[in-house]
Amino acid sequence: MKSETLWVPSSKPTDYGFENGLQVAKIDSGLRQGKTIQLATQEDMRRLAEESYNSNHINKTVEQLRDQRYIRVFSGLGSVGLEVAIFGNENANKIQAVLYGWGGDDHNPVAIREASVLACGNPDTAIVVVNMPGVGNSGMLPESVRKEIRKTGSYDSLGEYVGPVIDHVAKDFDEVSVGGHSLGGRVATSSVAHMESKVNELRLFDPVGSRKMGVVALGWNFIVKEGMELIRYGKKSLSPSAKKLGLEFLQREDPKVIEEVGKLSEESSVEFASPKQGWRQQFLTDPFALSNDGLLEDLLKAAPNVRNNIIIFVPEGSHLTNMRDVARIVGIVNGEPKSTSAEVGLYGILNNHTHNVMNDPTALAIVYGAGTKDLALSA
């Protein structure tokens, strides 16, 4: 990296209204910061929001999200069915998996609002979203799996289910990339390690679990600190709220077809049953796992199955991650003997943005759609 400027925590006020647009800079493992990259101006973000919410586009997105698929994965740990939806350019030759953060549900008006912008901002890509266990129609993980996740902080055992689902959906496309934000970044990482197809790129947006935090501290930072940040971003958002757009919850319906993956000939098919007590995953499993430091272990397992790039974005003002911790992890992974050409690149999201910058749909779409050539300008 040419620049010798050291990254330090910003003392500037957070740019909730994106007056400076969306700016990032590459950060190396020694915390040296590269040149500022302008991924989008405020006007770019405003224009993207306007284009995303025209009636034809948003109605198409809603119809695509209604067309849910239900894929049951058979594993030695037990079978689990997961609900997925594909939207955007379904005729594209590449597909991008986008895994939700905590509580994400593609039936939710907020998720529909996000999907419309993701599709508009990435017109040459099909996008698949996966409801996590206990959300929507997605079944619960076996108790033994939830216990392992709580104990270790690793999402490897959940990746054993989500990875094959992405593989199954991606078989109709030439190229597959995987990404996720917050909790979704952790699941995306673990899923890649369990995919048969070689992943073109793994892209993570502020993945939680880079350090031991403790469940009380995690709850305080997530609910109180980032909860206040979410309100501030909402007041300054360049996108209209789901309520103003007139979006409503999509009705949940039992799947008409159950697709099966990994079922042995002697195994019996399982009838669909809607999940019960999904809160056990969200409240009794994820908080304990994310308060642990499982990201490094999962990233080391995933890296050999990534063909080109592993890109991590961390908002410099995040209350859930620390730039120093993630930079250390990047240094360790890049220092490992390589069975892949992929290198991990860390990019700080500047202007003191916090974890909840990802809840602005335009920012989310721009982070997922930023070209690697543009990002390389900081090297």
Short mmCIF file of C-alpha atoms in Angstrom, two decimals:
data_model
loop_
_atom_site.label_atom_id
_atom_site.label_comp_id
_atom_site.label_asym_id
_atom_site.label_seq_id
_atom_site.Cartn_x
_atom_site.Cartn_y
_atom_site.Cartn_z
CA MET A 1 0.00 0.00 0.00
CA LYS A 2 1.46 3.33 -1.08
CA SER A 3 -0.02 5.45 1.69
CA GLU A 4 1.69 5.42 5.07
CA THR A 5 -1.21 7.14 6.81
CA LEU A 6 -2.29 5.15 9.84
CA TRP A 7 -5.99 4.61 10.36
CA VAL A 8 -7.26 6.08 13.63
CA PRO A 9 -10.84 6.20 14.95
CA SER A 10 -12.64 9.19 13.44
CA SER A 11 -13.48 12.19 15.61
CA LYS A 12 -15.91 13.54 13.00
CA PRO A 13 -19.67 13.41 13.49
CA THR A 14 -21.36 10.55 11.68
CA ASP A 15 -22.52 11.46 8.18
CA TYR A 16 -26.06 10.08 8.58
CA GLY A 17 -27.38 11.94 5.51
CA PHE A 18 -24.47 10.91 3.25
CA GLU A 19 -23.48 14.48 2.47
CA ASN A 20 -20.08 13.05 1.49
CA GLY A 21 -21.68 10.14 -0.35
CA LEU A 22 -20.23 6.73 0.45
CA GLN A 23 -16.45 6.74 0.86
CA VAL A 24 -14.10 3.87 1.73
CA ALA A 25 -10.38 3.30 2.07
CA LYS A 26 -8.31 0.13 2.08
CA ILE A 27 -6.82 -0.76 5.45
CA ASP A 28 -3.93 -3.23 5.68
CA SER A 29 -3.13 -5.53 8.57
CA GLY A 30 -0.81 -2.88 10.03
CA LEU A 31 -3.69 -0.36 9.97
CA ARG A 32 -2.08 1.67 7.18
CA GLN A 33 -4.81 3.47 5.26
CA GLY A 34 -4.95 3.89 1.50
CA LYS A 35 -6.46 6.67 -0.58
CA THR A 36 -10.11 7.57 -0.17
CA ILE A 37 -12.35 5.95 -2.77
CA GLN A 38 -15.65 7.60 -3.68
CA LEU A 39 -18.02 4.69 -4.26
CA ALA A 40 -20.98 7.05 -4.73
CA THR A 41 -21.90 10.69 -4.26
CA GLN A 42 -24.99 11.78 -2.37
CA GLU A 43 -26.63 12.54 -5.72
CA ASP A 44 -25.76 9.04 -6.99
CA MET A 45 -27.44 7.56 -3.92
CA ARG A 46 -30.48 9.80 -4.26
CA ARG A 47 -30.85 8.84 -7.93
CA LEU A 48 -30.56 5.14 -7.14
CA ALA A 49 -33.33 5.44 -4.55
CA GLU A 50 -35.61 7.24 -7.01
CA GLU A 51 -35.03 4.65 -9.77
CA SER A 52 -35.55 1.74 -7.38
CA TYR A 53 -38.99 2.76 -6.22
CA ASN A 54 -40.80 3.38 -9.50
CA SER A 55 -43.96 1.31 -9.51
CA ASN A 56 -42.97 -1.10 -12.31
CA HIS A 57 -39.67 -2.02 -10.71
CA ILE A 58 -40.91 -2.43 -7.17
CA ASN A 59 -43.96 -4.42 -8.30
CA LYS A 60 -41.69 -6.81 -10.20
CA THR A 61 -39.51 -7.23 -7.12
CA VAL A 62 -42.54 -8.01 -4.96
CA GLU A 63 -43.75 -10.64 -7.42
CA GLN A 64 -40.31 -12.27 -7.50
CA LEU A 65 -40.21 -12.40 -3.71
CA ARG A 66 -43.63 -14.04 -3.62
CA ASP A 67 -42.22 -16.92 -5.67
CA GLN A 68 -40.54 -18.64 -2.73
CA ARG A 69 -38.65 -21.93 -2.99
CA TYR A 70 -38.26 -24.43 -0.17
CA ILE A 71 -35.09 -26.53 -0.18
CA ARG A 72 -34.52 -29.30 2.36
CA VAL A 73 -30.91 -30.29 3.06
CA PHE A 74 -30.14 -33.73 4.47
CA SER A 75 -27.11 -33.95 6.73
CA GLY A 76 -25.71 -36.36 9.27
CA LEU A 77 -26.86 -33.82 11.84
CA GLY A 78 -30.48 -34.04 10.66
CA SER A 79 -32.50 -32.48 7.82
CA VAL A 80 -33.47 -28.80 7.70
CA GLY A 81 -35.60 -26.98 5.12
CA LEU A 82 -34.69 -23.42 4.15
CA GLU A 83 -36.81 -20.85 2.33
CA VAL A 84 -35.19 -18.86 -0.48
CA ALA A 85 -36.23 -16.30 -3.07
CA ILE A 86 -34.50 -15.16 -6.26
CA PHE A 87 -35.01 -11.64 -7.60
CA GLY A 88 -33.32 -9.19 -9.92
CA ASN A 89 -32.10 -10.28 -13.36
CA GLU A 90 -33.06 -13.95 -13.46
CA ASN A 91 -31.57 -14.23 -16.99
CA ALA A 92 -28.12 -13.19 -15.80
CA ASN A 93 -25.19 -15.61 -15.98
CA LYS A 94 -24.13 -14.80 -12.41
CA ILE A 95 -25.89 -15.01 -9.08
CA GLN A 96 -25.12 -13.26 -5.81
CA ALA A 97 -26.22 -14.78 -2.51
CA VAL A 98 -27.07 -12.08 0.04
CA LEU A 99 -27.51 -13.39 3.59
CA TYR A 100 -29.52 -11.29 6.02
CA GLY A 101 -28.50 -9.86 9.33
CA TRP A 102 -30.21 -10.80 12.60
CA GLY A 103 -33.99 -11.16 12.20
CA GLY A 104 -33.96 -10.59 8.42
CA ASP A 105 -37.05 -11.99 6.69
CA ASP A 106 -37.81 -11.66 2.97
CA HIS A 107 -41.55 -11.39 3.79
CA ASN A 108 -40.90 -8.17 5.72
CA PRO A 109 -41.62 -4.77 4.10
CA VAL A 110 -38.15 -3.58 5.13
CA ALA A 111 -36.58 -6.50 3.24
CA ILE A 112 -38.75 -5.76 0.19
CA ARG A 113 -37.56 -2.13 0.30
CA GLU A 114 -33.95 -3.36 0.38
CA ALA A 115 -34.49 -5.92 -2.37
CA SER A 116 -35.83 -3.32 -4.78
CA VAL A 117 -32.67 -1.23 -4.43
CA LEU A 118 -30.33 -4.25 -4.53
CA ALA A 119 -31.90 -5.33 -7.82
CA CYS A 120 -31.79 -1.85 -9.32
CA GLY A 121 -28.20 -1.25 -8.22
CA ASN A 122 -27.00 -4.59 -9.59
CA PRO A 123 -28.89 -4.96 -12.91
CA ASP A 124 -26.62 -7.65 -14.37
CA THR A 125 -27.03 -10.05 -11.45
CA ALA A 126 -29.59 -12.45 -10.05
CA ILE A 127 -29.80 -12.25 -6.27
CA VAL A 128 -30.81 -15.04 -3.90
CA VAL A 129 -31.78 -14.42 -0.29
CA VAL A 130 -32.15 -17.14 2.35
CA ASN A 131 -34.33 -16.97 5.43
CA MET A 132 -32.35 -18.24 8.39
CA PRO A 133 -33.61 -21.10 10.61
CA GLY A 134 -36.82 -20.25 12.41
CA VAL A 135 -37.62 -17.31 10.08
CA GLY A 136 -40.51 -17.50 7.60
CA ASN A 137 -40.85 -21.11 6.48
CA SER A 138 -37.24 -22.04 7.28
CA GLY A 139 -37.08 -24.92 9.75
CA MET A 140 -35.29 -24.99 13.07
CA LEU A 141 -31.77 -26.31 13.44
CA PRO A 142 -31.37 -29.47 15.51
CA GLU A 143 -30.70 -28.66 19.17
CA SER A 144 -27.22 -30.24 18.93
CA VAL A 145 -26.32 -27.77 16.17
CA ARG A 146 -27.63 -24.76 18.08
CA LYS A 147 -25.68 -25.89 21.13
CA GLU A 148 -22.47 -26.16 19.11
CA ILE A 149 -22.94 -22.67 17.66
CA ARG A 150 -23.56 -21.20 21.12
CA LYS A 151 -20.53 -22.96 22.59
CA THR A 152 -17.94 -22.23 19.90
CA GLY A 153 -19.09 -18.99 18.27
CA SER A 154 -18.53 -20.71 14.91
CA TYR A 155 -21.33 -20.92 12.36
CA ASP A 156 -19.70 -23.85 10.57
CA SER A 157 -22.54 -26.25 11.40
CA LEU A 158 -25.15 -23.83 10.00
CA GLY A 159 -23.00 -23.47 6.89
CA GLU A 160 -23.45 -27.22 6.34
CA TYR A 161 -27.08 -26.45 5.49
CA VAL A 162 -26.89 -23.03 3.83
CA GLY A 163 -23.89 -23.84 1.59
CA PRO A 164 -25.64 -26.73 -0.22
CA VAL A 165 -28.77 -24.58 -0.66
CA ILE A 166 -26.74 -21.87 -2.43
CA ASP A 167 -25.02 -24.57 -4.52
CA HIS A 168 -28.40 -25.99 -5.50
CA VAL A 169 -29.78 -22.61 -6.58
CA ALA A 170 -26.53 -21.58 -8.33
CA LYS A 171 -26.37 -24.64 -10.60
CA ASP A 172 -28.36 -22.72 -13.23
CA PHE A 173 -25.76 -19.93 -13.34
CA ASP A 174 -22.17 -19.71 -14.60
CA GLU A 175 -20.78 -17.75 -11.67
CA VAL A 176 -21.67 -17.51 -7.99
CA SER A 177 -20.62 -15.00 -5.35
CA VAL A 178 -21.63 -15.04 -1.70
CA GLY A 179 -22.10 -12.13 0.66
CA GLY A 180 -23.74 -11.20 3.91
CA HIS A 181 -24.13 -8.33 6.33
CA SER A 182 -23.85 -8.46 10.13
CA LEU A 183 -24.88 -11.97 11.23
CA GLY A 184 -25.33 -12.76 7.53
CA GLY A 185 -21.63 -12.15 7.00
CA ARG A 186 -20.85 -14.89 9.47
CA VAL A 187 -23.28 -17.34 7.85
CA ALA A 188 -21.98 -16.44 4.38
CA THR A 189 -18.42 -17.24 5.46
CA SER A 190 -19.38 -20.61 6.93
CA SER A 191 -21.53 -21.48 3.92
CA VAL A 192 -18.68 -21.04 1.45
CA ALA A 193 -16.65 -23.70 3.26
CA HIS A 194 -19.45 -26.22 2.54
CA MET A 195 -20.08 -25.44 -1.12
CA GLU A 196 -19.03 -27.80 -3.89
CA SER A 197 -18.79 -25.01 -6.46
CA LYS A 198 -15.84 -22.65 -6.32
CA VAL A 199 -17.06 -19.23 -5.19
CA ASN A 200 -15.97 -16.28 -7.29
CA GLU A 201 -16.05 -13.81 -4.39
CA LEU A 202 -16.92 -13.62 -0.71
CA ARG A 203 -18.04 -10.16 0.39
CA LEU A 204 -18.75 -9.33 4.04
CA PHE A 205 -20.32 -6.19 5.46
CA ASP A 206 -19.38 -5.67 9.14
CA PRO A 207 -19.47 -9.34 10.19
CA VAL A 208 -19.96 -9.58 13.95
CA GLY A 209 -17.82 -11.96 16.02
CA SER A 210 -14.27 -10.72 15.46
CA ARG A 211 -13.58 -10.54 19.21
CA LYS A 212 -14.90 -11.79 22.54
CA MET A 213 -17.43 -9.25 23.75
CA GLY A 214 -19.73 -11.01 26.19
CA VAL A 215 -23.45 -11.31 25.65
CA VAL A 216 -24.32 -8.35 27.92
CA ALA A 217 -21.93 -6.01 26.10
CA LEU A 218 -23.16 -7.27 22.74
CA GLY A 219 -26.76 -6.64 23.75
CA TRP A 220 -25.96 -3.14 25.02
CA ASN A 221 -24.02 -2.20 21.87
CA PHE A 222 -26.61 -3.72 19.52
CA ILE A 223 -29.88 -2.72 21.17
CA VAL A 224 -28.96 0.58 22.82
CA LYS A 225 -26.03 2.10 20.91
CA GLU A 226 -26.81 0.82 17.41
CA GLY A 227 -30.53 1.14 18.14
CA MET A 228 -30.03 4.90 18.54
CA GLU A 229 -27.92 4.96 15.40
CA LEU A 230 -30.71 3.23 13.47
CA ILE A 231 -33.13 6.01 14.45
CA ARG A 232 -30.66 8.67 13.31
CA TYR A 233 -30.07 6.98 9.96
CA GLY A 234 -33.83 6.62 9.50
CA LYS A 235 -34.39 10.35 9.97
CA LYS A 236 -31.78 11.25 7.33
CA SER A 237 -32.36 8.36 4.90
CA LEU A 238 -32.34 9.13 1.19
CA SER A 239 -34.89 6.33 0.67
CA PRO A 240 -38.57 6.54 1.67
CA SER A 241 -39.60 4.20 4.47
CA ALA A 242 -41.40 0.94 3.76
CA LYS A 243 -44.54 2.52 5.25
CA LYS A 244 -44.39 5.52 2.91
CA LEU A 245 -43.93 3.14 -0.02
CA GLY A 246 -47.10 1.32 1.02
CA LEU A 247 -45.29 -2.01 1.37
CA GLU A 248 -46.92 -4.79 3.37
CA PHE A 249 -45.85 -8.15 4.75
CA LEU A 250 -45.97 -10.91 2.16
CA GLN A 251 -48.34 -13.65 3.22
CA ARG A 252 -46.62 -16.84 4.33
CA GLU A 253 -47.81 -19.91 2.43
CA ASP A 254 -46.87 -23.56 2.80
CA PRO A 255 -44.53 -24.63 -0.02
CA LYS A 256 -46.16 -26.49 -2.90
CA VAL A 257 -42.88 -28.21 -3.83
CA ILE A 258 -40.09 -29.43 -1.55
CA GLU A 259 -36.72 -29.61 -3.28
CA GLU A 260 -34.31 -32.05 -1.66
CA VAL A 261 -30.51 -31.92 -1.48
CA GLY A 262 -28.18 -34.62 -0.18
CA LYS A 263 -30.85 -37.21 0.54
CA LEU A 264 -29.57 -40.77 0.57
CA SER A 265 -31.62 -43.48 -1.09
CA GLU A 266 -32.54 -45.07 2.23
CA GLU A 267 -33.70 -41.77 3.74
CA SER A 268 -37.38 -40.86 3.69
CA SER A 269 -38.75 -37.54 2.52
CA VAL A 270 -40.10 -35.35 5.28
CA GLU A 271 -43.39 -33.48 5.08
CA PHE A 272 -43.33 -29.72 5.56
CA ALA A 273 -44.11 -28.37 9.00
CA SER A 274 -44.01 -24.66 9.76
CA PRO A 275 -41.31 -23.78 12.30
CA LYS A 276 -42.24 -23.31 15.91
CA GLN A 277 -40.38 -21.24 18.50
CA GLY A 278 -38.09 -19.61 15.94
CA TRP A 279 -37.14 -17.15 18.67
CA ARG A 280 -34.91 -19.86 20.14
CA GLN A 281 -32.45 -19.34 17.28
CA GLN A 282 -32.60 -15.55 17.35
CA PHE A 283 -32.56 -15.03 21.11
CA LEU A 284 -31.00 -18.13 22.67
CA THR A 285 -28.38 -19.00 20.04
CA ASP A 286 -27.19 -16.04 17.96
CA PRO A 287 -26.47 -13.56 20.79
CA PHE A 288 -24.21 -16.07 22.58
CA ALA A 289 -22.45 -17.04 19.35
CA LEU A 290 -21.88 -13.49 18.11
CA SER A 291 -20.48 -12.39 21.47
CA ASN A 292 -17.66 -14.88 20.85
CA ASP A 293 -14.69 -14.61 18.46
CA GLY A 294 -15.55 -17.22 15.83
CA LEU A 295 -14.93 -15.17 12.66
CA LEU A 296 -11.25 -16.09 12.27
CA GLU A 297 -11.89 -19.84 12.48
CA ASP A 298 -14.71 -19.68 9.93
CA LEU A 299 -12.76 -17.44 7.54
CA LEU A 300 -9.75 -19.78 7.55
CA LYS A 301 -12.06 -22.64 6.51
CA ALA A 302 -13.76 -20.59 3.79
CA ALA A 303 -10.72 -19.01 2.13
CA PRO A 304 -9.57 -22.10 0.13
CA ASN A 305 -12.93 -22.24 -1.64
CA VAL A 306 -12.84 -18.64 -2.90
CA ARG A 307 -11.44 -18.16 -6.39
CA ASN A 308 -10.81 -14.41 -6.64
CA ASN A 309 -11.57 -12.04 -3.77
CA ILE A 310 -12.55 -11.90 -0.13
CA ILE A 311 -13.63 -8.35 0.68
CA ILE A 312 -14.60 -7.13 4.14
CA PHE A 313 -16.20 -3.72 4.76
CA VAL A 314 -16.10 -2.34 8.30
CA PRO A 315 -17.71 1.01 9.20
CA GLU A 316 -15.14 2.88 11.25
CA GLY A 317 -17.71 3.89 13.87
CA SER A 318 -19.30 0.46 14.29
CA HIS A 319 -20.31 -0.41 17.85
CA LEU A 320 -20.19 -4.15 17.08
CA THR A 321 -16.78 -4.58 15.46
CA ASN A 322 -13.35 -3.03 15.84
CA MET A 323 -11.14 -2.16 12.87
CA ARG A 324 -8.02 -3.33 14.70
CA ASP A 325 -9.50 -6.76 15.41
CA VAL A 326 -10.59 -7.28 11.80
CA ALA A 327 -7.22 -6.03 10.49
CA ARG A 328 -5.49 -8.61 12.69
CA ILE A 329 -7.73 -11.37 11.33
CA VAL A 330 -7.02 -10.27 7.75
CA GLY A 331 -3.28 -10.44 8.44
CA ILE A 332 -3.56 -13.98 9.83
CA VAL A 333 -5.66 -15.28 6.92
CA ASN A 334 -3.42 -13.66 4.30
CA GLY A 335 -0.38 -15.12 6.05
CA GLU A 336 -1.64 -18.69 5.77
CA PRO A 337 -0.22 -21.02 3.07
CA LYS A 338 -2.54 -20.52 0.10
CA SER A 339 -4.51 -23.20 -1.66
CA THR A 340 -6.38 -20.38 -3.43
CA SER A 341 -5.43 -17.17 -5.20
CA ALA A 342 -7.90 -15.20 -3.08
CA GLU A 343 -6.56 -12.47 -0.83
CA VAL A 344 -8.55 -10.80 1.91
CA GLY A 345 -8.99 -7.05 1.49
CA LEU A 346 -10.28 -4.86 4.32
CA TYR A 347 -12.05 -1.59 3.52
CA GLY A 348 -13.04 0.95 6.13
CA ILE A 349 -16.29 2.83 5.49
CA LEU A 350 -15.31 6.40 6.31
CA ASN A 351 -17.06 9.43 7.82
CA ASN A 352 -17.63 7.65 11.12
CA HIS A 353 -20.45 5.48 9.81
CA THR A 354 -21.69 2.82 12.21
CA HIS A 355 -22.97 -0.75 11.87
CA ASN A 356 -26.43 0.50 10.92
CA VAL A 357 -25.22 2.24 7.78
CA MET A 358 -26.18 -1.11 6.20
CA ASN A 359 -29.83 -0.36 6.97
CA ASP A 360 -29.80 2.37 4.35
CA PRO A 361 -30.83 0.43 1.21
CA THR A 362 -28.72 2.52 -1.16
CA ALA A 363 -25.59 2.03 0.96
CA LEU A 364 -26.26 -1.71 1.11
CA ALA A 365 -26.67 -1.97 -2.67
CA ILE A 366 -23.54 0.09 -3.37
CA VAL A 367 -21.39 -2.01 -1.02
CA TYR A 368 -22.55 -5.24 -2.68
CA GLY A 369 -22.21 -3.79 -6.18
CA ALA A 370 -18.86 -1.98 -5.89
CA GLY A 371 -16.53 -3.26 -8.60
CA THR A 372 -13.21 -4.79 -7.61
CA LYS A 373 -11.40 -2.53 -10.09
CA ASP A 374 -12.74 0.52 -8.28
CA LEU A 375 -11.72 -0.91 -4.92
CA ALA A 376 -8.22 -1.72 -6.18
CA LEU A 377 -7.60 1.99 -6.76
CA SER A 378 -6.64 2.29 -3.09
CA ALA A 379 -3.75 -0.18 -3.29
#
